[in-house]
Short mmCIF file of C-alpha atoms and ligand atoms in Angstrom, two decimals:
data_model
loop_
_atom_site.label_atom_id
_atom_site.label_comp_id
_atom_site.label_asym_id
_atom_site.label_seq_id
_atom_site.Cartn_x
_atom_site.Cartn_y
_atom_site.Cartn_z
CA MET A 1 -4.57 9.93 12.27
CA ILE A 2 -2.10 7.89 14.34
CA ASN A 3 -3.40 4.60 13.01
CA HIS A 4 -4.00 5.90 9.51
CA PRO A 5 -0.58 7.18 8.57
CA LYS A 6 0.58 7.98 5.08
CA PHE A 7 3.90 6.56 3.92
CA ILE A 8 6.82 7.25 1.68
CA VAL A 9 8.53 3.98 0.80
CA ASP A 10 12.21 4.12 -0.10
CA HIS A 11 13.25 2.12 -3.17
CA ASN A 12 15.29 -0.29 -0.99
CA VAL A 13 12.05 -1.56 0.59
CA GLY A 14 9.84 -0.92 -2.44
CA LYS A 15 7.72 -4.07 -2.05
CA LEU A 16 6.18 -2.60 1.07
CA ALA A 17 4.33 -0.04 -1.03
CA LYS A 18 2.00 -2.63 -2.59
CA TRP A 19 1.24 -4.28 0.72
CA LEU A 20 0.36 -1.00 2.36
CA ARG A 21 -1.81 0.01 -0.58
CA LEU A 22 -3.58 -3.34 -0.39
CA MET A 23 -4.46 -2.53 3.21
CA GLY A 24 -5.74 0.86 2.07
CA TYR A 25 -2.84 3.04 3.14
CA ASP A 26 -1.51 5.86 1.01
CA ALA A 27 2.04 4.67 0.24
CA LEU A 28 4.15 6.73 -2.11
CA PHE A 29 7.05 4.92 -3.76
CA PHE A 30 10.29 6.91 -3.81
CA ASP A 31 12.65 5.77 -6.56
CA GLY A 32 15.14 8.61 -6.36
CA SER A 33 18.51 8.42 -4.65
CA ASN A 34 18.47 11.87 -3.08
CA ASP A 35 17.83 11.51 0.66
CA SER A 36 17.09 15.21 1.03
CA GLN A 37 14.34 14.98 -1.55
CA LEU A 38 12.86 11.96 0.24
CA ILE A 39 12.87 13.86 3.53
CA ALA A 40 11.45 17.03 1.97
CA THR A 41 8.52 15.09 0.47
CA ALA A 42 7.88 13.26 3.74
CA LEU A 43 7.77 16.57 5.63
CA ALA A 44 5.65 18.40 3.08
CA GLU A 45 3.07 15.60 2.83
CA GLY A 46 3.19 14.30 6.40
CA ARG A 47 4.44 10.85 5.45
CA VAL A 48 6.22 8.24 7.57
CA ILE A 49 9.51 7.16 5.95
CA LEU A 50 10.17 3.44 5.50
CA THR A 51 13.77 2.72 4.57
CA ARG A 52 16.82 0.50 5.08
CA ASP A 53 19.10 3.52 4.82
CA THR A 54 20.76 4.06 8.21
CA GLN A 55 21.98 7.50 7.09
CA ILE A 56 18.42 8.77 6.97
CA MET A 57 17.90 7.57 10.55
CA LYS A 58 20.84 9.72 11.69
CA ARG A 59 19.39 12.95 10.35
CA GLY A 60 18.59 15.51 13.02
CA ILE A 61 15.02 15.87 11.85
CA VAL A 62 14.48 12.13 12.42
CA THR A 63 16.43 11.75 15.70
CA SER A 64 14.60 14.77 17.12
CA GLY A 65 11.29 13.08 16.36
CA ARG A 66 10.01 15.85 14.11
CA LEU A 67 9.86 13.39 11.25
CA LYS A 68 8.89 9.75 11.76
CA ALA A 69 11.03 7.14 10.04
CA ILE A 70 11.19 3.39 10.48
CA LEU A 71 14.41 1.52 9.78
CA ILE A 72 13.31 -1.74 8.16
CA GLU A 73 15.33 -4.69 9.44
CA GLY A 74 14.29 -7.92 7.71
CA ASP A 75 15.13 -9.05 4.19
CA LYS A 76 11.83 -10.73 3.39
CA PRO A 77 8.85 -8.54 2.46
CA GLU A 78 6.68 -10.56 4.88
CA LEU A 79 8.98 -9.72 7.80
CA GLN A 80 9.21 -6.13 6.67
CA ILE A 81 5.46 -5.59 6.58
CA CYS A 82 5.16 -7.29 9.98
CA GLN A 83 7.63 -4.82 11.39
CA VAL A 84 5.65 -1.86 10.02
CA ILE A 85 2.34 -3.27 11.28
CA GLU A 86 3.80 -3.84 14.74
CA SER A 87 5.67 -0.57 15.11
CA LEU A 88 2.66 1.54 14.15
CA ASN A 89 -0.05 -0.82 15.37
CA LEU A 90 -1.65 -0.72 11.93
CA ASP A 91 -5.08 -2.02 11.17
CA CYS A 92 -4.60 -4.70 8.49
CA GLN A 93 -8.26 -4.52 7.52
CA PHE A 94 -8.21 -0.73 7.38
CA ARG A 95 -9.74 -0.11 3.96
CA PRO A 96 -8.68 -2.99 1.75
CA PHE A 97 -9.26 -2.56 -1.94
CA THR A 98 -9.48 1.23 -1.99
CA ILE A 99 -6.12 2.23 -3.48
CA CYS A 100 -4.59 1.33 -6.86
CA LEU A 101 -1.73 -1.08 -6.22
CA GLU A 102 0.21 0.42 -9.14
CA CYS A 103 -0.43 4.17 -8.87
CA ASN A 104 -1.34 4.79 -5.21
CA GLN A 105 -4.52 6.57 -6.34
CA ALA A 106 -7.82 6.23 -4.51
CA LEU A 107 -10.10 3.87 -6.46
CA LEU A 108 -13.57 4.89 -7.56
CA GLU A 109 -16.61 2.64 -7.39
CA ARG A 110 -18.03 1.50 -10.71
CA SER A 111 -21.33 -0.15 -11.46
CA LYS A 112 -21.53 -3.45 -13.24
CA GLN A 113 -22.88 -1.75 -16.36
CA GLN A 114 -20.00 0.73 -16.43
CA VAL A 115 -17.41 -2.03 -16.70
CA LYS A 116 -19.41 -4.37 -18.93
CA ASP A 117 -17.08 -4.20 -21.95
CA ARG A 118 -13.92 -3.78 -19.96
CA VAL A 119 -13.70 -7.00 -17.95
CA PRO A 120 -13.58 -10.62 -19.13
CA PRO A 121 -17.06 -12.15 -19.59
CA TYR A 122 -16.55 -14.74 -16.83
CA VAL A 123 -15.69 -11.95 -14.41
CA PHE A 124 -18.76 -9.98 -15.43
CA GLN A 125 -20.88 -13.08 -14.81
CA THR A 126 -19.58 -13.71 -11.32
CA GLN A 127 -18.55 -10.37 -9.79
CA ASN A 128 -20.79 -7.52 -8.68
CA GLN A 129 -18.39 -5.03 -7.11
CA TYR A 130 -15.89 -3.11 -9.22
CA MET A 131 -13.45 -0.28 -8.65
CA GLU A 132 -11.51 1.79 -11.17
CA CYS A 133 -8.25 3.68 -10.86
CA PRO A 134 -8.74 7.24 -12.19
CA ASN A 135 -5.07 7.34 -13.21
CA CYS A 136 -4.31 4.05 -15.03
CA HIS A 137 -7.98 3.04 -15.53
CA ARG A 138 -7.26 -0.48 -14.30
CA ILE A 139 -10.45 -2.20 -13.14
CA TYR A 140 -10.30 -4.07 -9.84
CA TRP A 141 -12.66 -6.75 -8.63
CA ARG A 142 -12.58 -9.27 -5.83
CA GLY A 143 -11.23 -12.10 -7.91
CA THR A 144 -8.76 -14.84 -7.17
CA HIS A 145 -5.73 -12.55 -7.11
CA TRP A 146 -7.34 -10.30 -4.55
CA GLN A 147 -8.40 -13.29 -2.46
CA ALA A 148 -4.86 -14.70 -2.50
CA MET A 149 -3.44 -11.41 -1.28
CA THR A 150 -6.10 -11.09 1.40
CA LYS A 151 -5.20 -14.57 2.67
CA LYS A 152 -1.57 -13.51 2.89
CA LEU A 153 -2.59 -10.41 4.81
CA GLU A 154 -4.55 -12.53 7.27
CA LYS A 155 -1.42 -14.57 7.89
CA LEU A 156 0.50 -11.37 8.51
CA MET A 157 -2.13 -10.35 11.05
CA ASP A 158 -1.42 -13.56 12.92
CA CYS A 159 2.24 -12.66 13.04
CA SER A 160 1.47 -9.20 14.40
CA ALA A 161 -0.90 -10.67 17.01
CA GLY A 162 1.71 -13.18 18.15
ZN1 LIG B 201 -3.74 2.95 -11.19
#
């Protein structure tokens, strides 16, 4: 599981959650302010902590290596995701398009017929692969938004290679 870690993303680096989900990684967003709760969840669910909070890095459980945490350094989300990819040697093409970007739920495959009345007609005409989030029921397809994000990811891969 070393290259398929699960994450808990602190609110101070919240944008990382969507990027990790786009790559197919389970990335829980933590919007509380209680460090102990963040740490307890990370331990209970085996999640790597991503944070800008230096106090968390000083905790015994982190310094001893029992709990993995990464102190995010850059301000820009692009630099931040590069840092995560590099430090954990993540596979950017792990399982793209498998996790809801909003809810962090695993998406379910849907047939064209199943989504017929739920996507715009032009999408139905041109797309054959659909996924649905069991939580928010958002339908995903490989449209222009997805392609734009994939392009961005490819650029990030370049940065991690260089
Ligand atoms: Zn969802």
